[in-house]
Amino acid sequence: MIKAYSVVKDLNEEAIQVIKQNNIDLTCNSTGIIPTTEEIILLLKEYDILIIGIRTLIKKEILNTLFSKKIIATLSVGVDHIDKEVLEHPLVEVMHIKTANALSVAEHIFSFILSLNKRIYELNTLVLKKKGRRKNLFENPDDISEKTLGLIGAGNITRQVIKIAQVFHMPMLCYTKHPEKHTDLLKYGIRFITLEELLKTSDIITVNLPLTKETNRLIAKDQIKLMKKNATFINTSRRDIVDTKALIDYAEENKTFYVGLDIDLDGYEKLFSKYRPNVLVTPHTAGVTKQANKRMDIEIAEKIVDFLHKNEETML
């Protein structure tokens, strides 16, 4: 019997049943402790399938001990926590999430956009400080309707963002490396332009890209300076796509420049320990709503089962 181990402690019950009903012997981690590389090597000696989260690092060292086909299924859209050598190895089938949390992230993006432009964070803080008067706002709230939205990336999250943006009648610009692959977006009135043009002309910008060698520091200090001094910049993708320190410096220099970040805060705790009325930060939680977690677990379970049905001999 095929054996699976979930590093993720609270795997959804419906997903568990999808796996078990297809003759897979599933064991779930009861501790919640993330295994080390040495422990992952031991797990892969015993189990055929490893279900992991984004904080489980899969290093190339595991390859030295593999002699049969293994499945590594990650409950994340990105796979930058898995070494390239593992991703490309013929004995490893890496699976990841594609659509399950896209809507949840899109909703988070718009919660940032609305909170920042309507000054919700700033107003609430003023109330807590017993300064809850309109005159104490740095500037009046903004409407987002008909503002130009710049979309960096054209994947599943961007597609959900587009649907919401239509409600606000927002003109939309998009930068993607291969616009020819996304011509279906033209029906929404999307205009494909260069990254430089997008940064210069957009009122609101959202980054929806995976972290790769090409996208690492895609938005560096020079690109940040191109943005309008009263723009709103949102990043719910991997932190290192943007020079985060330079972004915050720009926000401090320009109090009408608004920033919303949903990122991993490891090593950046000091930077974000200071209150800034024009900066909102959440600890990379956009894609882990209750509903998204359930959808992700079920999506990965169904992918595992589908792969096994098509490759049963390979895994035996």
Backbone as a ProteinNet text record, in pm:
[ID]
protein_1_A
[PRIMARY]
MIKAYSVVKDLNEEAIQVIKQNNIDLTCNSTGIIPTTEEIILLLKEYDILIIGIRTLIKKEILNTLFSKKIIATLSVGVDHIDKEVLEHPLVEVMHIKTANALSVAEHIFSFILSLNKRIYELNTLVLKKKGRRKNLFENPDDISEKTLGLIGAGNITRQVIKIAQVFHMPMLCYTKHPEKHTDLLKYGIRFITLEELLKTSDIITVNLPLTKETNRLIAKDQIKLMKKNATFINTSRRDIVDTKALIDYAEENKTFYVGLDIDLDGYEKLFSKYRPNVLVTPHTAGVTKQANKRMDIEIAEKIVDFLHKNEETML
[TERTIARY]
84.1	0	87.1	46.6	116.2	101.4	212.7	211.3	239	160.3	175.4	193.6	270.1	290.2	265.2	178.4	150.7	226.4	321.1	391.8	292.8	194.4	90.7	0.2	-12.4	-84.4	-234.7	-292.8	-438.2	-494.2	-455	-506.9	-658.5	-729.1	-874.8	-928.1	-1034.2	-1089.3	-1139.1	-1198.9	-1247	-1130.6	-1019.6	-900.4	-843.6	-844.5	-797.1	-877.9	-1008.1	-1094.2	-1068.5	-1042.4	-1009.6	-887.1	-789.6	-665.6	-689.4	-751.4	-769.2	-863.6	-964.4	-1059.1	-997.4	-879	-808.1	-689.6	-706.8	-611	-470.7	-465.3	-338.1	-335.7	-232.1	-216.7	-157	-239	-197.2	-169	-53.1	-17.2	-0.8	-62.5	-51.9	37	120.3	206.2	119.1	142.2	59.8	124.4	249	322	317.7	306	312.6	455.4	554.1	695	742.6	809	858.2	985.1	990.2	1107.2	1231.2	1346.4	1474.1	1499.8	1605.4	1640.8	1670.9	1739.4	1771	1643.2	1546.9	1419.6	1337.7	1346.4	1276.1	1334.3	1465.9	1531.1	1477.5	1463.3	1409.3	1263.8	1185.9	1044.9	1031.6	1118.7	1111.5	1159.1	1232.5	1269.4	1150.2	1060.2	943.8	818.3	803.6	679.3	703	598.6	604.2	563.2	481.9	425.9	449.8	495.7	516.8	433.1	343.3	261.3	320.2	356.3	427.9	361.3	404.9	364.2	482.3	462.5	564.6	688	672.6	786.5	872.9	832.7	914.6	1010.6	1139.2	1240.9	1282.1	1280.3	1321.8	1453.4	1561.2	1696	1741.8	1835.5	1884.7	1952.3	1991.1	2057.3	1968.2	1838.1	1747.8	1764.9	1817.5	1826.4	1927.5	2025.4	2129.3	2076.5	1957.9	1903.9	1778	1744.3	1623.4	1655.4	1576	1593.7	1461.7	1355.2	1223.9	1148.8	1044.1	966.3	897.2	906.7	842.5	756.8	651.3	567.9	589.6	621.9	626.5	517.6	415.7	299.1	299.4	314.4	323.3	195	146.7	24.2	57.3	106	143.5	142.4	130.3	139.7	285.9	369.9	512.2	585.4	698.3	780.4	924.9	947.4	1083	1143	1065.1	1119.1	1169.1	1165.2	1213.3	1328.7	1443.2	1560.9	1532.9	1593.5	1575	1610.1	1714.8	1758.3	1649.7	1574.3	1464.3	1350.2	1319.4	1210.9	1234.8	1360.7	1394.8	1431.7	1434.3	1481.8	1375.4	1415.8	1318.3	1251.1	1311.5	1252.3	1157.1	1138.3	1050.7	942.1	818.6	705.2	660.3	685.2	646.2	510.8	418.5	286.2	266.7	196.7	168.3	28.9	-16.1	-149.8	-148.9	-255.8	-264.6	-380.3	-495.3	-612.4	-682.9	-656.5	-740	-745.6	-635.8	-637.6	-634.8	-650.9	-641.8	-746.8	-870.7	-976.9	-949.4	-901.1	-872.2	-764	-660.6	-553.5	-606.7	-690.1	-748.5	-832.3	-909.1	-988.4	-897	-785.1	-689.9	-629.8	-598.8	-543.9	-640.1	-767.6	-864.5	-893.3	-872.8	-886.4	-775.6	-654.9	-545.8	-580.3	-622.1	-650.2	-754.3	-861.6	-969.2	-927.3	-861.5	-819.8	-724.3	-630.3	-532	-594.2	-669.8	-726.9	-837.5	-909.4	-1013.5	-958.1	-823.3	-753.8	-808.5	-857.5	-918.5	-818.2	-698.9	-594.6	-558	-535.1	-496.6	-607.5	-730.1	-843.6	-863.1	-852.1	-869	-761.5	-638.7	-529.6	-553.4	-604.1	-635.9	-743.5	-842.7	-948.7	-889.3	-801.7	-739.2	-654.1	-599.4	-517.3	-600.9	-734.7	-828.1	-810.7	-775.4	-762	-854	-965.5	-1055.2	-1135.4	-1067	-1131.2	-1078.2	-1166.5	-1125.7	-1005.4	-998.8	-891	-753.3	-750.5	-622.6	-568.8	-648.8	-601.5	-494.6	-395.6	-291.9	-354.5	-447.8	-524.7	-658.3	-755.2	-887.2	-883.5	-980.3	-987.9	-1007.1	-966.1	-980.5	-1082.8	-1150	-1226.4	-1130.1	-1159.3	-1075.5	-1142.4	-1270.1	-1341	-1273.3	-1253.2	-1195.9	-1048	-984.5	-838.8	-774.4	-657.1	-587.5	-516.3	-548.5	-490.8	-381.8	-261.6	-149.9	-128.9	-136	-124.1	11.4	93.2	222.6	208.5	202.3	172.4	34.2	14.3	-114	-167	-136.9	-178.4	-315.6	-338.6	-470.6	-515.1	-421.2	-457.3	-497.2	-417.9	-450.3	-589.3	-625.6	-756.4	-870.4	-848.9	-950	-953.8	-836.3	-829.8	-906.2	-890.8	-958.8	-1110.2	-1163.7	-1308.3	-1358.6	-1282.9	-1323	-1306.3	-1196.3	-1167.6	-1275.8	-1340	-1447	-1562.3	-1586.6	-1694	-1667.1	-1538.1	-1499.4	-1467.8	-1495.8	-1476.4	-1333.8	-1237	-1097.2	-1033.6	-976.3	-893.5	-776.6	-737.8	-636.2	-520.7	-400.3	-277.2	-211.5	-137.4	-74.2	65.1	158.1	292.1	308.8	343.3	376.9	483.5	569.4	680.3	629.7	516	464.1	317.9	293.8	155.2	82.3	157	94.5	24.7	59.4	-3.3	-131.1	-159.9	-272.8	-366.6	-379.9	-464.3	-611.7	-650	-790.1	-826.6	-725.4	-751.8	-792	-768.6	-803.8	-953	-1033.2	-1178.4	-1221.2	-1133.2	-1162.5	-1112.1	-1061.4	-1008.7	-866	-799	-660.1	-570.2	-476	-375.7	-238.6	-167.6	-35.1	69.2	151.9	255	383.2	489.5	615.5	603.9	693.8	695.3	718.2	809.8	839.8	716.5	644.6	521.9	418.5	403.9	303.8	333.7	459.9	496.9	476.5	501	489.1	344.1	255.3	120.5	9.8	34.2	-71.9	-95.5	-221.9	-257.6	-245.1	-277.9	-270.9	-198.5	-101.1	-18.8	-23.2	-42.7	-40.1	51.9	136.2	233.6	179.1	164.5	112.3	199.9	318.8	418.8	482.2	531.5	613.1	754.9	825.9	965.6	1055.4	1129.4	1226.5	1354.7	1454.4	1577.2	1546.9	1452.2	1418.8	1337.9	1253.3	1168.1	1228.6	1337.9	1403	1447.9	1398.2	1426.9	1382.8	1275.4	1220.1	1183.8	1129.4	1096.9	1205	1313.6	1426.4	1413.2	1514.1	1508.3	1477.2	1542.5	1520.8	1377.8	1319.1	1180.5	1082.6	1113.6	1027.4	1016.3	1126.2	1127.7	1044.3	1009.3	927	780.5	738.5	597.4	553.3	425.6	368.8	383.1	399.5	415.2	283.8	172.5	44.3	-17.3	69.7	22.9	1.9	-65.4	-81	-13.1	76.3	153.2	123.4	80.9	45.1	132.9	190.7	262.7	214.3	145.7	104.7	180.5	280.2	365	486.4	587.3	705.4	774.5	823.9	884.7	998.9	1083.5	1206	1186.8	1064.1	1036.8	1055.6	1039.5	1048.3	1160.8	1232.4	1327.5	1244.7	1209.5	1114.2	1166.6	1293.6	1351.6	1341.4	1374.9	1366.2	1221.4	1128.8	986.6	939.1	979.6	939.2	1006	1129.7	1196.6	1118.4	1069.4	991.8	860.6	799.9	675.5	699.5	815.1	846.8	875.7	934.7	964.8	838.4	742.5	620.3	498.9	444.5	336	205.7	198.5	78.5	98.4	212.6	240.3	201.5	106.9	51	98.2	131	188.9	110.2	76	15.4	97.5	148.8	236.1	184.2	172.1	142.7	261.7	359.4	489.3	541.3	642.5	714.3	797.2	780.4	845.9	977.1	1019.1	1143.5	1260	1327	1440	1400.2	1269.4	1221.4	1137.3	1140.9	1058.3	1090.2	1217.4	1256.9	1205.3	1213.3	1168.6	1021.5	942.1	797.8	749	841.1	801.6	754.8	774	738	602.8	518.4	388.9	407.8	348.3	344.6	200.8	138.5	-2.6	-30.2	73.9	56	110.4	136	187	105.9	56.3	-15.1	59	82.1	156.4	84.1	73.1	21.2	123.4	132	238.6	209	194.7	175.6	57.7	-56.4	-176.7	-286.7	-260.9	-365.8	-428.4	-346	-395.5	-431.5	-443.1	-472	-600.5	-702.1	-832.4	-886.4	-989.5	-1050	-1092.8	-1156.4	-1206.4	-1091.7	-988.4	-874.7	-799.6	-781.4	-712	-783.2	-914.6	-992.4	-976.7	-989.1	-975.8	-836.8	-733	-595.8	-574.7	-621.5	-604.6	-673	-794.4	-869.1	-803.8	-757	-691.3	-567.3	-485.3	-362.1	-393.8	-496	-535.9	-581.7	-661.5	-711.6	-599.3	-499.9	-385.4	-304	-286.5	-213.3	-284	-413.5	-492.7	-491.7	-508.5	-509.9	-375.6	-265.3	-133.1	-114	-155.3	-138.9	-221.7	-341.4	-424.8	-359	-286.9	-224.1	-85.1	-25.6	114.3	128.6	31.8	29.8	153.4	193	308.5	437.5	449.2	570.4	593.4	483.3	491.9	502.4	481.4	485.6	625.6
-120.9	0	125.2	224.8	353	421.4	475.5	540.6	690.5	770.7	916.4	970.3	1078.8	1145.7	1294.6	1351.5	1494.6	1565.3	1650.3	1734.8	1834	1873.1	1966.9	1896.6	1957.4	1893.5	1889.1	2001.2	2014.5	1999.7	1894.2	1866.8	1849.9	1910.5	1907.4	1763.9	1737.4	1602.3	1551.4	1640.5	1599.6	1557.8	1630.9	1595.5	1462	1441.5	1313.4	1197.5	1215.3	1109.2	1083.8	1189.5	1172.4	1082.3	1105.1	1026.1	882.4	866.6	732.7	644.2	706.3	629.4	577.2	621.5	573.8	484.4	413.5	311	366.1	485.1	542.6	545.2	486.8	483.9	618	702.8	838.4	851.1	908.6	943.8	1094.8	1158.2	1303.5	1338.2	1435.3	1485.9	1534.4	1485	1523.1	1633.5	1670.6	1767.7	1910	1924	2056	2105.2	2025.8	2064	2035.8	2133.6	2118	2033.4	1927.1	1838.5	1902.1	1862	1904.6	1824.7	1861.7	1788.1	1641.7	1617.4	1479.5	1400.5	1465.8	1398.8	1375.3	1468.3	1450.4	1331.4	1316.8	1200.9	1070.6	1065.7	945.3	922	1028.5	1016.1	961.7	1008.7	965.4	821.1	769.7	626.9	539.7	593.7	516.2	544.1	668.3	707.7	740.3	718.2	746.9	891.1	947.2	1081	1166.8	1289.5	1384.2	1508.4	1541.9	1662.2	1768	1882.5	1983.4	2120.6	2212.3	2352.4	2435.8	2565.1	2654.9	2666.4	2636.2	2650.5	2524.6	2421	2299.8	2314.4	2320.8	2336.6	2199.8	2186	2060.2	2085.6	2031.9	2056	1944.7	1979.3	1883.5	1761.2	1773.8	1661.1	1537.2	1555.2	1439.1	1345.8	1399.7	1321.5	1208.2	1222.7	1120.2	987.6	991.7	869.9	818.2	874.9	831.8	721.7	615.5	505	465.8	535.5	510.1	641.5	641.6	762.4	812.1	943	1005.8	1124.5	1150.6	1268.4	1365.8	1490.3	1597.2	1695.9	1703.8	1788.6	1905.6	2026.1	2143	2224.8	2260.2	2339.6	2488	2521.5	2659.5	2676.8	2802.1	2832.1	2833.3	2899.2	2906.5	2778.9	2756.6	2637.9	2677.7	2803.3	2850	2793.6	2719	2651.6	2510.7	2477	2347.5	2374.2	2311.5	2334.5	2297.5	2373.6	2353.3	2210.8	2156.3	2020.1	1917.7	1943.1	1853.9	1868.7	1992.6	2020	1950.8	1939.4	1885.5	1737.7	1674.5	1535.4	1437.4	1339.1	1243.4	1153.8	1139.4	1053.9	1129.9	1259.4	1339.6	1406.8	1387.5	1458	1564.9	1690.8	1801	1854.8	1863.4	1918.2	2043.5	2141.4	2263.2	2313.8	2411.7	2467.7	2568.8	2570.8	2667.6	2765.9	2718.3	2806.2	2820.6	2730.5	2721	2848.2	2922.9	3042	3173.3	3167.4	3288.9	3392.8	3349	3442.7	3504.2	3424.3	3475	3582.6	3560.8	3661	3787.6	3770.7	3887.3	3970.5	3903.7	3976.6	4052.2	3988.9	4053.3	4177.7	4164.9	4278.7	4396.4	4369.4	4479.2	4527.9	4443.1	4492.8	4593.8	4568.7	4665.8	4794.7	4778.8	4895.4	4986.4	4925.4	5004.5	5061.6	4980.4	5028.7	5147	5139.1	5246	5371.3	5355	5472.6	5538	5458.8	5515.3	5556.3	5534	5575.5	5504.5	5383.1	5310.9	5289.5	5243.5	5216.9	5344.5	5450.1	5578.5	5633.5	5627	5676.5	5598.1	5466.3	5382.7	5413.6	5434.1	5466.6	5600.9	5696.7	5827.7	5815.7	5732.5	5709.5	5650.4	5551.1	5486.8	5584.9	5682.8	5785.3	5904.2	5889.1	5994.4	6121.1	6100.7	6210.9	6189.3	6122.8	6084	6198.4	6286.1	6398.4	6403.4	6440.9	6447.2	6538.8	6644.8	6742.2	6682.7	6570.4	6509.6	6413.6	6385.1	6302.1	6375.3	6299.1	6361.4	6417.6	6343.5	6391.7	6318.6	6372	6311.7	6176	6088.9	5960.1	5977.4	5872.7	5869.9	5765.8	5791.1	5685.6	5606.7	5479.4	5401.1	5383.6	5413.4	5400.3	5484.5	5419.6	5481.5	5515.8	5472.9	5487.1	5378.9	5408	5313.7	5207.9	5082	4969	4904.2	4895.6	4830.3	4690.6	4591.9	4451.4	4396.7	4354.5	4295.9	4144.3	4078.5	3935.5	3913.2	3799.1	3772.2	3632.6	3584.6	3450.1	3445.8	3339.8	3315.4	3423.8	3475.7	3581.3	3708	3744.6	3862.9	3850.5	3733.4	3713	3736.4	3698.3	3725.1	3873.5	3937.1	4081.2	4158.5	4116.3	4183.2	4181.7	4068.2	4056.1	4156	4172.7	4267.9	4410.7	4436.4	4572.1	4623.1	4530.4	4571.3	4639.3	4597.2	4657.5	4805.9	4840.8	4980.3	5056.9	4995.1	5060.6	5114.3	5029	5070.7	5038.7	5136	5105.3	5018.6	4917.2	4822.9	4808.5	4817.6	4795.7	4668.8	4599.4	4475.1	4461.1	4423.4	4383.9	4234.9	4163.4	4021.9	3993	3899	3869	3817.7	3745.2	3686.3	3727.4	3851.1	3895.5	3814.8	3757.6	3678.5	3553.2	3512	3394.6	3430.8	3558.8	3604	3695.9	3671.8	3757.8	3750.8	3644.8	3635.2	3748.2	3810.4	3920.5	4050	4054.2	4174.4	4203.6	4099.8	4119	4199.6	4209.5	4290.5	4433.6	4466.1	4600.5	4617.7	4507.3	4512.6	4564.8	4651.5	4697.2	4652	4574.4	4525.4	4632.6	4664	4765.7	4720.6	4799.9	4767.6	4792.2	4731.3	4751.4	4898.5	4962.6	5103.2	5190.9	5167.7	5245.1	5223.2	5097.7	5064.7	5136.7	5133.5	5196.7	5348.4	5407.9	5553.5	5601	5520.2	5569.9	5516	5409.6	5348.8	5424.8	5431.7	5489.4	5385.9	5261.1	5149.3	5035.1	4975.2	4870	4747.1	4630.5	4506.7	4405	4342.1	4243.9	4103.5	4026.5	3890.4	3797.5	3767.9	3688.9	3584.5	3474.7	3381.3	3436.2	3393.6	3433.6	3338.7	3394.8	3319	3402	3348.5	3426.2	3553.9	3545.5	3662	3767	3721.1	3817	3864.3	3804.4	3848.4	3993.7	4082.2	4226.1	4287.9	4236.1	4295.6	4441.5	4469.1	4606.8	4654.8	4707	4755.6	4906.3	4964	5105.3	5197	5172.8	5258.6	5248.8	5128.2	5110.7	5177	5168.7	5228.9	5379.7	5442	5586.9	5631.4	5537.1	5570.5	5592.3	5536.1	5539.6	5679.5	5708	5835.5	5851.1	5972.1	5996.7	5980.3	5966.4	5940.9	5808	5716	5583.8	5492.7	5381.1	5275	5150.2	5091.1	4973.7	4855.1	4744	4623.7	4506.4	4436.4	4312	4200.9	4102.3	3983.3	3860.6	3882.4	3774.2	3761.5	3690.1	3672.6	3807.8	3824	3950.1	3995.5	3901.7	3939.5	3979.7	3979.8	4035.6	4187.2	4243.6	4389.2	4420.8	4529.9	4580.8	4646.9	4569.1	4613.5	4732.3	4731.7	4844.1	4973.6	4967.8	5087.4	5133	5038	5070.5	5148.2	5101.3	5168.1	5305.5	5315.7	5446.7	5545	5497.2	5582.6	5626.5	5534.3	5566.3	5667.6	5660.6	5757.1	5895.5	5897.2	6025.4	6090.5	6007.7	6056.7	6004.4	6086.7	6043.7	6012.2	6051.7	6019.2	5893.6	5827.5	5700.2	5588.7	5504.6	5404	5263.2	5185	5052.4	4948.1	4837.3	4722.2	4598.5	4533.1	4417.3	4296.4	4184.4	4057.2	3967.6	3969.1	3907.5	3831.6	3749.2	3681.8	3787.2	3797	3902.8	3859.7	3735	3686.9	3778.2	3833.1	3921.8	4065.8	4092.3	4227	4283.4	4217.4	4259	4402.2	4437.1	4570.8	4677.8	4651.8	4748.6	4783.6	4683.5	4705.4	4723	4751.2	4773.3	4917.5	5000.9	5142.6	5167.2	5246.7	5282.9	5382.9	5351.5	5443.4	5448.6	5565.7	5574.6	5532.3	5530.4	5495	5357.3	5274.6	5138.6	5037.3	4935	4823.8	4694.7	4612.7	4487.9	4372.5	4259.8	4135.9	4024.7	3926	3825.2	3708.5	3739.9	3642	3547.7	3608.2	3531.4	3542.6	3613.8	3639.8	3511.4	3410.5	3288.2	3176.8	3207.4	3100	3126.6	3174.7	3186.5	3046.3	3038.2	2907.8	2837	2914.2	2856.2	2816.5	2900.9	2872.1	2748.6	2734.7	2617.4	2488.6	2491.1	2372.5	2343.6	2446.8	2428.1	2378.4	2431.8	2389.8	2243.4	2203.7	2064.7	1968.2	2003.9	1916.6	1915.5	2032.2	2037.3	1949.1	1956.5	1877.6	1728.7	1695.4	1554.9	1497.6	1574.6	1528.9	1516.9	1604.9	1596.2	1469.5	1437.9	1316.5	1192.7	1186.8	1071.4	1060.2	1171.6	1171.2	1123.4	1169.3	1127.2	976.9	927.2	785.2	698.2	743.2	667.5	656.8	765	767.3	704.1	692.1	643.3	533.4	448.5	346.3	256	217.4	127	196	323.7	398.8	405.1	413.8	430.8	299.7	189.1	58.5	-2.9
0	0	0	-78.2	-81.2	54.6	105	235.7	223	293.6	289.8	430.8	439.7	568.6	550.3	633.8	629.1	740	701.1	797.5	858.1	777	821	921.7	1038.7	1149.1	1127.9	1081.9	1077.6	936.6	868.8	735	742.1	646.2	646.3	639.5	715.9	725	589.4	511.3	378.7	289.1	298.9	221.5	268.5	399.3	455.5	399	390.2	338.5	190.5	113.3	-29.1	-43.3	42.5	36.8	83.1	197.5	255.6	172.8	111.6	31.2	-98.1	-127.5	-246.8	-209.1	-98.3	-55.3	-30.3	27.7	68.4	220.4	277.9	423.3	467.6	530	566	714.9	746.2	883.6	891.1	990.8	1006.9	1125.8	1107.9	1213.9	1330.1	1447	1562.4	1646.6	1613	1695.6	1640.6	1509.1	1448.2	1431.3	1473.8	1461.4	1318.4	1258	1120.7	1121.9	1043	1045	982.6	1029.8	971.9	844.7	772.2	650	682.6	793.1	833.2	861.7	923.4	953.6	826.6	731.9	604.1	528.5	532.3	468.1	526.1	658.2	723.6	685.2	677	638.2	496.5	406.4	267.2	249.1	344.7	340.8	373.8	457.7	501.7	420.3	371.2	304.6	156.6	77.5	-66.6	-96.3	-8.9	-30.5	92.9	69	177.9	148.5	240.8	227.8	320.9	265.2	343.5	330.1	415.2	405.5	361	353	297.8	387	516.7	607.8	615.1	544.1	537.5	421	451.4	346.9	294	164.3	101.3	29	85.6	35.6	-59.2	-145.4	-245.2	-182	-54.7	14	21.5	13.3	21.9	-96.9	-207.9	-331.4	-321.1	-233.8	-219.8	-167.8	-105.3	-43	-113	-229	-300.8	-401.5	-395.1	-490.2	-556.2	-520.1	-580.6	-592.6	-673.7	-699.6	-572.7	-548.6	-433.5	-480	-404.3	-427.7	-312.8	-346.5	-246.6	-284	-201.2	-228.9	-130.8	-183.4	-96.4	-100.2	17.2	30.6	15.9	-102.6	-133	-284	-325.6	-468.9	-510.5	-430.4	-460.2	-420.5	-487.2	-456	-427.2	-386.8	-363.1	-235	-156.7	-37.8	-72.7	-201.1	-249.5	-345	-319	-403.4	-549	-638.5	-782.5	-823.4	-762.2	-795.9	-765.2	-658.6	-622.4	-722.1	-757.5	-852.1	-985.8	-1025.2	-1157.4	-1157	-1040.1	-1031.9	-1081.6	-1162.8	-1218.2	-1115	-997.3	-894	-800.8	-827.1	-741.2	-824.5	-782.6	-842.6	-742.7	-776.4	-687.8	-732.1	-638.1	-664.5	-580.1	-637.3	-560.6	-594.9	-517.5	-534.6	-648.8	-726	-835.5	-818.6	-778.7	-779	-643.9	-549.2	-428.1	-345.1	-337.8	-251.3	-328.3	-459.6	-541.7	-502.4	-482.3	-444.9	-308.2	-214.2	-79.7	-83	-163.1	-174.9	-241.3	-344.2	-411.9	-315	-230.2	-130.2	-33.5	5.1	96.4	30.8	-97.9	-172.4	-167	-188.7	-186.5	-45.4	54.2	192.1	221.1	167.7	178.4	103.9	-21.9	-106.2	-41.3	6.9	67.7	203	285.8	418	407.6	312.9	297.7	237.2	129.7	63.1	145	221.8	308.5	445.5	464.3	586.5	711.9	696	807.9	921.9	887	986.8	1061.5	983.8	1042.6	1132.3	1085.6	1163.1	1292.5	1282.6	1401.3	1505.8	1458.6	1550.7	1618.7	1543	1600.9	1709.3	1682.4	1782.4	1909.3	1894.4	2010.5	2090.9	2021.5	2088	2136.8	2128.7	2169.1	2086.1	1958.1	1863.5	1743.5	1766.8	1659.8	1601.2	1530.4	1461.9	1318.2	1225.5	1085.4	1064.1	1142.1	1124.5	1154.5	1227.8	1263.8	1157.1	1054.9	944.3	865.1	814.4	731.6	604.3	544.8	430.9	428	357.2	351	280	310.6	241.5	91.1	16.2	-129.6	-170.5	-283.2	-349.8	-438.2	-457.9	-549.7	-685.4	-694.7	-821.9	-930.2	-1044.9	-1164.8	-1151	-1041.8	-1034.4	-1121.6	-1175.1	-1262.5	-1179.9	-1207.3	-1134.7	-1218.7	-1163.4	-1230.5	-1175.4	-1262.7	-1223.4	-1268.8	-1174.4	-1208	-1195.4	-1310.4	-1316	-1373.1	-1438	-1504.6	-1472.4	-1352.4	-1313.2	-1248.7	-1171.7	-1113.4	-1015.1	-935.1	-839.4	-913.7	-1013.8	-1094	-1155	-1200.5	-1263.5	-1163.6	-1039.1	-936.4	-900.5	-898.3	-870.8	-978	-1102.9	-1215	-1194.6	-1151	-1131.8	-1027.7	-919.7	-815.8	-865	-936.9	-985.7	-1080	-1150.8	-1242.5	-1168.9	-1045.6	-966.1	-943.7	-935.5	-909.1	-1038.2	-1154.4	-1284	-1298.6	-1262.7	-1264.7	-1399.9	-1467.8	-1585	-1539.1	-1618.6	-1572.1	-1670.5	-1616	-1690.7	-1638.2	-1723.6	-1678.5	-1736.9	-1649.2	-1694.5	-1670.7	-1776.5	-1765.7	-1870.4	-1842.4	-1934	-2067.9	-2065.6	-2188.9	-2210.7	-2249.8	-2271.6	-2377.9	-2470.4	-2576.8	-2522.8	-2402	-2340.9	-2264.3	-2254.5	-2171.7	-2248.7	-2376.9	-2460.4	-2421.9	-2348.3	-2303.4	-2206.7	-2145.6	-2052.2	-2123.4	-2252	-2328.1	-2322.4	-2304.6	-2299.2	-2176.6	-2074.9	-1956.5	-1971.4	-2088.9	-2111	-2062.7	-2034.6	-1988.6	-2099.9	-2063.5	-2159.1	-2110.4	-2192	-2156.6	-2187.2	-2087.3	-2104.6	-2034.8	-2047.2	-1981.1	-1830.8	-1755.7	-1611	-1577.1	-1647.7	-1621.1	-1642.5	-1752.5	-1779.6	-1669.9	-1630.3	-1528.4	-1397.6	-1355.2	-1229	-1234	-1348.4	-1362.1	-1366.3	-1423.8	-1453.5	-1363.7	-1287.5	-1207.3	-1077.4	-1037.8	-908.3	-797.2	-831.9	-738	-807.8	-740.2	-799.8	-710.2	-770.3	-692.6	-758.8	-678.4	-727.1	-703	-811.5	-801.6	-884.6	-830.6	-903.3	-812.5	-870.1	-791	-778.4	-676	-659.6	-738.3	-833.5	-913.3	-922	-988.8	-1010	-1086.8	-1180.2	-1262.5	-1186.9	-1093	-1021.7	-890	-847.7	-724.3	-739.6	-650.1	-655.5	-789.2	-844.2	-967	-943.7	-824.1	-786.6	-690.3	-745.6	-666.2	-643.5	-582.7	-543.2	-661.1	-775.6	-892.5	-943.9	-938.3	-983.4	-885.8	-758.4	-656	-675.8	-713.4	-733.4	-853.4	-941.7	-1057.9	-1021	-908.8	-872.9	-828.6	-852	-808.5	-657.5	-613	-469.2	-392.8	-467.2	-400.6	-445.6	-490.9	-533.4	-413.8	-438.1	-337.8	-393	-313.8	-359.5	-269.2	-330.8	-255.8	-299.4	-203.5	-234.1	-141.9	-199.7	-124.1	-172.5	-260.1	-308.8	-218.2	-260.5	-177.1	-152.7	-32.6	11.1	-79.8	-124.3	-192.4	-337.7	-386.5	-519.8	-516.6	-397.9	-379.3	-280.9	-305.7	-207.2	-97.4	3.8	105.6	185.4	216.7	292.7	212	82.9	-1.7	-16.7	-20.2	-31.2	92.1	210	334	344.7	299.3	297.5	211.2	96.5	5	70.2	145.5	216.1	327.2	391.5	496.6	438.4	320.2	254.5	198.5	158.7	93.9	170.6	256.8	345.9	272.5	144.1	65.6	-18.8	-2.6	-69.8	26.9	-14.7	75.8	38.4	141.4	122	200.3	133.6	199.4	169.1	271.1	252.2	329.3	260.8	326.3	299.4	390.6	364.1	486.7	462.2	569.7	643.4	773.8	851.5	916.5	895.3	956.3	919	1019.4	996.6	971.9	960.4	932.2	1047.1	1159.7	1273.5	1317.7	1319.5	1363.8	1268.6	1139	1038.7	1057.6	1096.3	1107.3	1251.4	1341.6	1480.7	1503.5	1403.3	1412.5	1345.7	1409.5	1349.9	1237.1	1123.2	1008.9	960.6	955.3	917.3	773.7	690.4	548.9	513.2	614.6	589.6	669.6	600.6	663.2	632.8	735.5	715.4	783.1	712.6	771	745.9	835.6	829.1	733.6	606.7	498.7	526.2	554.8	589.2	484.2	374.1	274.3	220.3	199.5	136.1	230.9	360.3	456.3	533.9	464.5	528.5	557.9	638.7	669.1	540.8	452.6	328.6	235.3	227.1	139.9	187.1	319	372	333.2	343.6	305.3	156.6	73.7	-71.2	-108.2	-41.1	-70.4	-35.7	82.7	125.8	29.1	-11.2	-103	-240.5	-287.2	-418.8	-421.4	-316.4	-316.1	-301.8	-223.4	-207.9	-341.7	-414.5	-544.7	-646.2	-637.7	-728	-701.7	-573.9	-537.7	-592.2	-568.7	-613.1	-764.6	-832.2	-978.9	-1034.3	-974.4	-1021	-1000.5	-884.9	-856.6	-951.8	-984.1	-1078.1	-1214.7	-1253.4	-1385.7	-1385	-1267.8	-1259.7	-1154.8	-1144.7	-1040.2	-1045	-1164.8	-1176.8	-1135.1	-1162.2	-1128.1	-978.2	-902.6	-758.6	-682.7	-750.3	-681.1	-685.4
[MASK]
++++++++++++++++++++++++++++++++++++++++++++++++++++++++++++++++++++++++++++++++++++++++++++++++++++++++++++++++++++++++++++++++++++++++++++++++++++++++++++++++++++++++++++++++++++++++++++++++++++++++++++++++++++++++++++++++++++++++++++++++++++++++++++++++++++++++++++++++++++++++++++++++++++++++++++++++++++++++++++

